[in-house]
mmCIF file of N, CA, C and O in Angstrom:
data_model
loop_
_atom_site.group_PDB
_atom_site.id
_atom_site.type_symbol
_atom_site.label_atom_id
_atom_site.label_comp_id
_atom_site.label_asym_id
_atom_site.label_seq_id
_atom_site.Cartn_x
_atom_site.Cartn_y
_atom_site.Cartn_z
ATOM 1 N N UNK H 1 53.519 135.244 30.317
ATOM 2 C CA UNK H 1 54.128 134.025 30.831
ATOM 3 C C UNK H 1 55.602 134.277 31.144
ATOM 4 O O UNK H 1 56.306 134.906 30.362
ATOM 5 N N UNK H 2 56.051 133.793 32.279
ATOM 6 C CA UNK H 2 57.445 133.978 32.672
ATOM 7 C C UNK H 2 58.367 133.118 31.829
ATOM 8 O O UNK H 2 58.060 131.965 31.526
ATOM 9 N N UNK H 3 59.476 133.713 31.462
ATOM 10 C CA UNK H 3 60.527 133.015 30.729
ATOM 11 C C UNK H 3 61.835 133.205 31.471
ATOM 12 O O UNK H 3 61.969 134.095 32.301
ATOM 13 N N UNK H 4 62.809 132.379 31.140
ATOM 14 C CA UNK H 4 64.130 132.486 31.749
ATOM 15 C C UNK H 4 65.025 133.290 30.814
ATOM 16 O O UNK H 4 65.099 133.001 29.624
ATOM 17 N N UNK H 5 65.673 134.315 31.357
ATOM 18 C CA UNK H 5 66.562 135.184 30.593
ATOM 19 C C UNK H 5 67.945 135.182 31.220
ATOM 20 O O UNK H 5 68.075 135.210 32.439
ATOM 21 N N UNK H 6 68.974 135.177 30.378
ATOM 22 C CA UNK H 6 70.358 135.251 30.845
ATOM 23 C C UNK H 6 70.956 136.544 30.304
ATOM 24 O O UNK H 6 70.990 136.767 29.103
ATOM 25 N N UNK H 7 71.398 137.397 31.214
ATOM 26 C CA UNK H 7 71.994 138.684 30.852
ATOM 27 C C UNK H 7 73.464 138.643 31.232
ATOM 28 O O UNK H 7 73.813 138.271 32.347
ATOM 29 N N UNK H 8 74.322 139.023 30.287
ATOM 30 C CA UNK H 8 75.756 139.094 30.565
ATOM 31 C C UNK H 8 76.208 140.539 30.409
ATOM 32 O O UNK H 8 75.669 141.287 29.592
ATOM 33 N N UNK H 9 77.195 140.921 31.204
ATOM 34 C CA UNK H 9 77.712 142.287 31.156
ATOM 35 C C UNK H 9 79.167 142.302 31.593
ATOM 36 O O UNK H 9 79.620 141.427 32.318
ATOM 37 N N UNK H 10 79.868 143.322 31.157
ATOM 38 C CA UNK H 10 81.233 143.583 31.597
ATOM 39 C C UNK H 10 81.214 144.916 32.334
ATOM 40 O O UNK H 10 80.668 145.895 31.824
ATOM 41 N N UNK H 11 81.793 144.936 33.533
ATOM 42 C CA UNK H 11 81.716 146.124 34.384
ATOM 43 C C UNK H 11 83.096 146.599 34.811
ATOM 44 O O UNK H 11 84.005 145.801 35.008
ATOM 45 N N UNK H 12 83.226 147.920 34.985
ATOM 46 C CA UNK H 12 84.471 148.503 35.488
ATOM 47 C C UNK H 12 84.459 148.589 37.014
ATOM 48 O O UNK H 12 85.324 148.054 37.668
ATOM 49 N N UNK H 13 83.493 149.250 37.582
ATOM 50 C CA UNK H 13 83.390 149.451 39.025
ATOM 51 C C UNK H 13 82.376 148.444 39.570
ATOM 52 O O UNK H 13 81.191 148.747 39.705
ATOM 53 N N UNK H 14 82.824 147.253 39.908
ATOM 54 C CA UNK H 14 81.940 146.133 40.212
ATOM 55 C C UNK H 14 81.035 146.406 41.408
ATOM 56 O O UNK H 14 79.831 146.133 41.347
ATOM 57 N N UNK H 15 81.563 146.944 42.480
ATOM 58 C CA UNK H 15 80.738 147.183 43.670
ATOM 59 C C UNK H 15 79.610 148.166 43.376
ATOM 60 O O UNK H 15 78.469 147.958 43.763
ATOM 61 N N UNK H 16 79.920 149.239 42.678
ATOM 62 C CA UNK H 16 78.893 150.220 42.325
ATOM 63 C C UNK H 16 77.842 149.594 41.412
ATOM 64 O O UNK H 16 76.644 149.813 41.580
ATOM 65 N N UNK H 17 78.281 148.813 40.435
ATOM 66 C CA UNK H 17 77.361 148.167 39.498
ATOM 67 C C UNK H 17 76.446 147.197 40.233
ATOM 68 O O UNK H 17 75.231 147.175 39.996
ATOM 69 N N UNK H 18 76.989 146.403 41.143
ATOM 70 C CA UNK H 18 76.160 145.453 41.890
ATOM 71 C C UNK H 18 75.125 146.169 42.760
ATOM 72 O O UNK H 18 73.980 145.718 42.868
ATOM 73 N N UNK H 19 75.515 147.284 43.346
ATOM 74 C CA UNK H 19 74.561 148.063 44.149
ATOM 75 C C UNK H 19 73.438 148.613 43.278
ATOM 76 O O UNK H 19 72.263 148.531 43.626
ATOM 77 N N UNK H 20 73.793 149.168 42.132
ATOM 78 C CA UNK H 20 72.773 149.715 41.222
ATOM 79 C C UNK H 20 71.888 148.612 40.666
ATOM 80 O O UNK H 20 70.677 148.779 40.552
ATOM 81 N N UNK H 21 72.487 147.467 40.310
ATOM 82 C CA UNK H 21 71.703 146.346 39.784
ATOM 83 C C UNK H 21 70.711 145.825 40.818
ATOM 84 O O UNK H 21 69.567 145.547 40.486
ATOM 85 N N UNK H 22 71.156 145.694 42.060
ATOM 86 C CA UNK H 22 70.246 145.195 43.095
ATOM 87 C C UNK H 22 69.088 146.166 43.303
ATOM 88 O O UNK H 22 67.948 145.750 43.512
ATOM 89 N N UNK H 23 69.366 147.455 43.198
ATOM 90 C CA UNK H 23 68.312 148.461 43.299
ATOM 91 C C UNK H 23 67.322 148.328 42.140
ATOM 92 O O UNK H 23 66.104 148.372 42.345
ATOM 93 N N UNK H 24 67.838 148.145 40.929
ATOM 94 C CA UNK H 24 66.971 147.992 39.754
ATOM 95 C C UNK H 24 66.148 146.708 39.824
ATOM 96 O O UNK H 24 64.971 146.688 39.439
ATOM 97 N N UNK H 25 66.752 145.632 40.304
ATOM 98 C CA UNK H 25 66.037 144.357 40.440
ATOM 99 C C UNK H 25 64.878 144.515 41.415
ATOM 100 O O UNK H 25 63.755 144.070 41.162
ATOM 101 N N UNK H 26 65.123 145.201 42.516
ATOM 102 C CA UNK H 26 64.078 145.430 43.515
ATOM 103 C C UNK H 26 62.973 146.331 42.969
ATOM 104 O O UNK H 26 61.789 146.021 43.104
ATOM 105 N N UNK H 27 63.357 147.439 42.345
ATOM 106 C CA UNK H 27 62.362 148.391 41.814
ATOM 107 C C UNK H 27 61.494 147.770 40.720
ATOM 108 O O UNK H 27 60.311 148.074 40.624
ATOM 109 N N UNK H 28 62.092 146.911 39.890
ATOM 110 C CA UNK H 28 61.354 146.282 38.793
ATOM 111 C C UNK H 28 60.674 144.976 39.203
ATOM 112 O O UNK H 28 60.035 144.326 38.386
ATOM 113 N N UNK H 29 60.872 144.586 40.467
ATOM 114 C CA UNK H 29 60.305 143.338 41.000
ATOM 115 C C UNK H 29 60.665 142.127 40.134
ATOM 116 O O UNK H 29 59.830 141.299 39.794
ATOM 117 N N UNK H 30 61.936 142.064 39.796
ATOM 118 C CA UNK H 30 62.441 140.950 38.991
ATOM 119 C C UNK H 30 62.693 139.741 39.870
ATOM 120 O O UNK H 30 63.041 139.872 41.039
ATOM 121 N N UNK H 31 62.536 138.572 39.274
ATOM 122 C CA UNK H 31 62.809 137.319 39.975
ATOM 123 C C UNK H 31 64.186 136.839 39.528
ATOM 124 O O UNK H 31 64.335 136.223 38.482
ATOM 125 N N UNK H 32 65.201 137.139 40.336
ATOM 126 C CA UNK H 32 66.569 136.764 39.999
ATOM 127 C C UNK H 32 66.862 135.385 40.568
ATOM 128 O O UNK H 32 66.720 135.165 41.766
ATOM 129 N N UNK H 33 67.271 134.463 39.705
ATOM 130 C CA UNK H 33 67.591 133.103 40.138
ATOM 131 C C UNK H 33 69.056 132.949 40.512
ATOM 132 O O UNK H 33 69.379 132.276 41.477
ATOM 133 N N UNK H 34 69.929 133.542 39.716
ATOM 134 C CA UNK H 34 71.365 133.389 39.963
ATOM 135 C C UNK H 34 72.097 134.641 39.526
ATOM 136 O O UNK H 34 71.644 135.359 38.635
ATOM 137 N N UNK H 35 73.242 134.866 40.152
ATOM 138 C CA UNK H 35 74.152 135.925 39.712
ATOM 139 C C UNK H 35 75.579 135.405 39.875
ATOM 140 O O UNK H 35 75.912 134.785 40.883
ATOM 141 N N UNK H 36 76.386 135.625 38.850
ATOM 142 C CA UNK H 36 77.791 135.217 38.875
ATOM 143 C C UNK H 36 78.638 136.448 38.599
ATOM 144 O O UNK H 36 78.317 137.248 37.726
ATOM 145 N N UNK H 37 79.734 136.586 39.336
ATOM 146 C CA UNK H 37 80.689 137.663 39.098
ATOM 147 C C UNK H 37 82.065 137.028 38.984
ATOM 148 O O UNK H 37 82.512 136.334 39.895
ATOM 149 N N UNK H 38 82.717 137.266 37.857
ATOM 150 C CA UNK H 38 84.038 136.702 37.617
ATOM 151 C C UNK H 38 84.998 137.851 37.333
ATOM 152 O O UNK H 38 84.786 138.622 36.393
ATOM 153 N N UNK H 39 86.040 137.966 38.146
ATOM 154 C CA UNK H 39 87.030 139.019 37.949
ATOM 155 C C UNK H 39 87.904 138.684 36.749
ATOM 156 O O UNK H 39 88.367 137.548 36.590
ATOM 157 N N UNK H 40 88.119 139.684 35.908
ATOM 158 C CA UNK H 40 88.980 139.512 34.739
ATOM 159 C C UNK H 40 90.271 140.281 34.983
ATOM 160 O O UNK H 40 90.329 141.163 35.828
ATOM 161 N N UNK H 41 91.308 139.957 34.257
ATOM 162 C CA UNK H 41 92.601 140.618 34.434
ATOM 163 C C UNK H 41 92.737 141.891 33.602
ATOM 164 O O UNK H 41 93.797 142.450 33.519
ATOM 165 N N UNK H 42 91.669 142.331 32.993
ATOM 166 C CA UNK H 42 91.724 143.504 32.137
ATOM 167 C C UNK H 42 91.360 144.763 32.914
ATOM 168 O O UNK H 42 90.197 145.102 33.064
ATOM 169 N N UNK H 43 92.319 145.459 33.432
ATOM 170 C CA UNK H 43 92.113 146.751 34.100
ATOM 171 C C UNK H 43 91.069 146.708 35.210
ATOM 172 O O UNK H 43 90.296 147.641 35.387
ATOM 173 N N UNK H 44 90.989 145.624 35.958
ATOM 174 C CA UNK H 44 90.052 145.540 37.071
ATOM 175 C C UNK H 44 88.605 145.339 36.671
ATOM 176 O O UNK H 44 87.707 145.581 37.464
ATOM 177 N N UNK H 45 88.354 144.928 35.461
ATOM 178 C CA UNK H 45 86.982 144.684 34.998
ATOM 179 C C UNK H 45 86.495 143.321 35.494
ATOM 180 O O UNK H 45 87.279 142.474 35.880
ATOM 181 N N UNK H 46 85.194 143.163 35.478
ATOM 182 C CA UNK H 46 84.595 141.888 35.877
ATOM 183 C C UNK H 46 83.485 141.530 34.907
ATOM 184 O O UNK H 46 82.862 142.397 34.290
ATOM 185 N N UNK H 47 83.245 140.236 34.770
ATOM 186 C CA UNK H 47 82.175 139.713 33.923
ATOM 187 C C UNK H 47 81.018 139.307 34.834
ATOM 188 O O UNK H 47 81.210 138.553 35.790
ATOM 189 N N UNK H 48 79.819 139.814 34.558
ATOM 190 C CA UNK H 48 78.631 139.524 35.355
ATOM 191 C C UNK H 48 77.646 138.715 34.527
ATOM 192 O O UNK H 48 77.453 138.990 33.348
ATOM 193 N N UNK H 49 77.025 137.736 35.160
ATOM 194 C CA UNK H 49 75.958 136.964 34.520
ATOM 195 C C UNK H 49 74.782 136.906 35.474
ATOM 196 O O UNK H 49 74.935 136.523 36.631
ATOM 197 N N UNK H 50 73.606 137.313 34.992
ATOM 198 C CA UNK H 50 72.378 137.265 35.778
ATOM 199 C C UNK H 50 71.395 136.328 35.098
ATOM 200 O O UNK H 50 71.240 136.366 33.885
ATOM 201 N N UNK H 51 70.729 135.509 35.880
ATOM 202 C CA UNK H 51 69.669 134.643 35.366
ATOM 203 C C UNK H 51 68.370 135.123 36.005
ATOM 204 O O UNK H 51 68.236 135.131 37.225
ATOM 205 N N UNK H 52 67.446 135.566 35.145
ATOM 206 C CA UNK H 52 66.170 136.101 35.603
ATOM 207 C C UNK H 52 65.023 135.250 35.079
ATOM 208 O O UNK H 52 65.134 134.633 34.030
ATOM 209 N N UNK H 53 63.904 135.270 35.805
ATOM 210 C CA UNK H 53 62.693 134.582 35.358
ATOM 211 C C UNK H 53 61.547 135.599 35.423
ATOM 212 O O UNK H 53 61.001 135.861 36.489
ATOM 213 N N UNK H 54 61.237 136.191 34.266
ATOM 214 C CA UNK H 54 60.223 137.234 34.181
ATOM 215 C C UNK H 54 59.613 137.251 32.789
ATOM 216 O O UNK H 54 60.024 136.501 31.912
ATOM 217 N N UNK H 55 58.680 138.210 32.592
ATOM 218 C CA UNK H 55 58.119 138.384 31.254
ATOM 219 C C UNK H 55 59.068 139.237 30.422
ATOM 220 O O UNK H 55 59.898 139.987 30.954
ATOM 221 N N UNK H 56 58.961 139.131 29.116
ATOM 222 C CA UNK H 56 59.898 139.775 28.202
ATOM 223 C C UNK H 56 59.861 141.302 28.308
ATOM 224 O O UNK H 56 60.901 141.958 28.251
ATOM 225 N N UNK H 57 58.689 141.872 28.488
ATOM 226 C CA UNK H 57 58.552 143.335 28.575
ATOM 227 C C UNK H 57 59.328 143.899 29.767
ATOM 228 O O UNK H 57 60.024 144.907 29.650
ATOM 229 N N UNK H 58 59.216 143.246 30.915
ATOM 230 C CA UNK H 58 59.919 143.694 32.123
ATOM 231 C C UNK H 58 61.425 143.587 31.945
ATOM 232 O O UNK H 58 62.178 144.483 32.343
ATOM 233 N N UNK H 59 61.880 142.501 31.329
ATOM 234 C CA UNK H 59 63.321 142.307 31.118
ATOM 235 C C UNK H 59 63.857 143.331 30.120
ATOM 236 O O UNK H 59 64.961 143.858 30.302
ATOM 237 N N UNK H 60 63.094 143.649 29.081
ATOM 238 C CA UNK H 60 63.537 144.669 28.117
ATOM 239 C C UNK H 60 63.673 146.030 28.797
ATOM 240 O O UNK H 60 64.622 146.772 28.532
ATOM 241 N N UNK H 61 62.757 146.362 29.685
ATOM 242 C CA UNK H 61 62.838 147.616 30.447
ATOM 243 C C UNK H 61 64.101 147.621 31.312
ATOM 244 O O UNK H 61 64.829 148.613 31.371
ATOM 245 N N UNK H 62 64.384 146.491 31.969
ATOM 246 C CA UNK H 62 65.581 146.341 32.791
ATOM 247 C C UNK H 62 66.841 146.499 31.948
ATOM 248 O O UNK H 62 67.799 147.165 32.349
ATOM 249 N N UNK H 63 66.844 145.918 30.747
ATOM 250 C CA UNK H 63 67.998 146.021 29.841
ATOM 251 C C UNK H 63 68.261 147.479 29.460
ATOM 252 O O UNK H 63 69.405 147.922 29.428
ATOM 253 N N UNK H 64 67.212 148.235 29.176
ATOM 254 C CA UNK H 64 67.369 149.654 28.831
ATOM 255 C C UNK H 64 67.999 150.418 29.993
ATOM 256 O O UNK H 64 68.854 151.281 29.792
ATOM 257 N N UNK H 65 67.575 150.099 31.210
ATOM 258 C CA UNK H 65 68.134 150.758 32.389
ATOM 259 C C UNK H 65 69.604 150.381 32.580
ATOM 260 O O UNK H 65 70.435 151.226 32.929
ATOM 261 N N UNK H 66 69.934 149.112 32.350
ATOM 262 C CA UNK H 66 71.329 148.679 32.483
ATOM 263 C C UNK H 66 72.226 149.365 31.463
ATOM 264 O O UNK H 66 73.353 149.757 31.780
ATOM 265 N N UNK H 67 71.731 149.516 30.233
ATOM 266 C CA UNK H 67 72.543 150.132 29.175
ATOM 267 C C UNK H 67 72.859 151.595 29.453
ATOM 268 O O UNK H 67 73.792 152.152 28.889
ATOM 269 N N UNK H 68 72.097 152.234 30.329
ATOM 270 C CA UNK H 68 72.342 153.632 30.694
ATOM 271 C C UNK H 68 73.447 153.771 31.746
ATOM 272 O O UNK H 68 73.958 154.862 31.963
ATOM 273 N N UNK H 69 73.813 152.663 32.394
ATOM 274 C CA UNK H 69 74.832 152.708 33.449
ATOM 275 C C UNK H 69 76.216 152.907 32.824
ATOM 276 O O UNK H 69 76.633 152.137 31.965
ATOM 277 N N UNK H 70 76.915 153.939 33.274
ATOM 278 C CA UNK H 70 78.215 154.285 32.686
ATOM 279 C C UNK H 70 79.309 153.271 33.021
ATOM 280 O O UNK H 70 80.283 153.148 32.279
ATOM 281 N N UNK H 71 79.178 152.551 34.133
ATOM 282 C CA UNK H 71 80.203 151.585 34.540
ATOM 283 C C UNK H 71 80.096 150.250 33.810
ATOM 284 O O UNK H 71 80.980 149.408 33.935
ATOM 285 N N UNK H 72 79.021 150.049 33.073
ATOM 286 C CA UNK H 72 78.876 148.821 32.299
ATOM 287 C C UNK H 72 79.407 149.056 30.895
ATOM 288 O O UNK H 72 78.948 149.954 30.190
ATOM 289 N N UNK H 73 80.362 148.237 30.492
ATOM 290 C CA UNK H 73 80.973 148.392 29.178
ATOM 291 C C UNK H 73 80.173 147.682 28.093
ATOM 292 O O UNK H 73 80.129 148.116 26.957
ATOM 293 N N UNK H 74 79.531 146.591 28.453
ATOM 294 C CA UNK H 74 78.823 145.775 27.467
ATOM 295 C C UNK H 74 77.695 145.029 28.173
ATOM 296 O O UNK H 74 77.920 144.391 29.196
ATOM 297 N N UNK H 75 76.482 145.099 27.637
ATOM 298 C CA UNK H 75 75.334 144.398 28.214
ATOM 299 C C UNK H 75 74.639 143.642 27.096
ATOM 300 O O UNK H 75 74.322 144.218 26.055
ATOM 301 N N UNK H 76 74.426 142.336 27.308
ATOM 302 C CA UNK H 76 73.783 141.507 26.280
ATOM 303 C C UNK H 76 72.753 140.578 26.909
ATOM 304 O O UNK H 76 72.966 140.046 27.999
ATOM 305 N N UNK H 77 71.669 140.405 26.199
ATOM 306 C CA UNK H 77 70.682 139.388 26.534
ATOM 307 C C UNK H 77 71.064 138.190 25.676
ATOM 308 O O UNK H 77 70.825 138.183 24.476
ATOM 309 N N UNK H 78 71.727 137.203 26.286
ATOM 310 C CA UNK H 78 72.335 136.143 25.488
ATOM 311 C C UNK H 78 71.382 135.045 25.063
ATOM 312 O O UNK H 78 71.549 134.462 24.009
ATOM 313 N N UNK H 79 70.401 134.733 25.884
ATOM 314 C CA UNK H 79 69.457 133.699 25.486
ATOM 315 C C UNK H 79 68.215 133.747 26.355
ATOM 316 O O UNK H 79 68.216 134.329 27.415
ATOM 317 N N UNK H 80 67.161 133.139 25.885
ATOM 318 C CA UNK H 80 65.961 132.987 26.700
ATOM 319 C C UNK H 80 65.072 131.920 26.080
ATOM 320 O O UNK H 80 64.985 131.756 24.886
ATOM 321 N N UNK H 81 64.447 131.164 26.926
ATOM 322 C CA UNK H 81 63.511 130.111 26.530
ATOM 323 C C UNK H 81 62.384 130.073 27.532
ATOM 324 O O UNK H 81 62.512 130.545 28.657
ATOM 325 N N UNK H 82 61.267 129.489 27.167
ATOM 326 C CA UNK H 82 60.154 129.340 28.103
ATOM 327 C C UNK H 82 60.540 128.388 29.221
ATOM 328 O O UNK H 82 61.371 127.497 29.058
ATOM 329 N N UNK H 83 59.897 128.588 30.387
ATOM 330 C CA UNK H 83 60.146 127.726 31.541
ATOM 331 C C UNK H 83 59.857 126.281 31.152
ATOM 332 O O UNK H 83 58.887 125.975 30.492
ATOM 333 N N UNK H 84 60.729 125.392 31.567
ATOM 334 C CA UNK H 84 60.547 123.976 31.285
ATOM 335 C C UNK H 84 61.385 123.529 30.099
ATOM 336 O O UNK H 84 61.697 122.355 29.957
ATOM 337 N N UNK H 85 61.736 124.458 29.204
ATOM 338 C CA UNK H 85 62.586 124.114 28.072
ATOM 339 C C UNK H 85 64.038 124.081 28.513
ATOM 340 O O UNK H 85 64.425 124.693 29.498
ATOM 341 N N UNK H 86 64.834 123.360 27.783
ATOM 342 C CA UNK H 86 66.264 123.330 28.075
ATOM 343 C C UNK H 86 66.866 124.643 27.590
ATOM 344 O O UNK H 86 66.601 125.075 26.477
ATOM 345 N N UNK H 87 67.664 125.262 28.419
ATOM 346 C CA UNK H 87 68.307 126.525 28.021
ATOM 347 C C UNK H 87 69.619 126.193 27.346
ATOM 348 O O UNK H 87 70.449 125.501 27.889
ATOM 349 N N UNK H 88 69.757 126.692 26.136
ATOM 350 C CA UNK H 88 71.005 126.479 25.416
ATOM 351 C C UNK H 88 71.426 127.795 24.780
ATOM 352 O O UNK H 88 70.592 128.619 24.434
ATOM 353 N N UNK H 89 72.714 127.978 24.654
ATOM 354 C CA UNK H 89 73.274 129.211 24.129
ATOM 355 C C UNK H 89 72.876 129.392 22.674
ATOM 356 O O UNK H 89 72.945 128.458 21.887
ATOM 357 N N UNK H 90 72.462 130.602 22.305
ATOM 358 C CA UNK H 90 72.120 130.906 20.906
ATOM 359 C C UNK H 90 73.345 131.323 20.149
ATOM 360 O O UNK H 90 74.242 131.877 20.648
#
């Protein structure tokens, strides 16, 4: 059953990270609902938030691939709930 997942990350080279992420999303056939990129004042880093709607196994595989990216400083799966439930921060 598909669930909604919110992934947050901090990136150094934003353009490269977005290109790699889009490639991974396509290869894993993920259903991406939203993506937010917010520039931070810390050495050109940016905060990324992705909202996905997939099964947990596929998202865990995607998370492992993201954690291998050298330009990502921090990757977290912040919350997830079944479709139809209210999403609230854990």
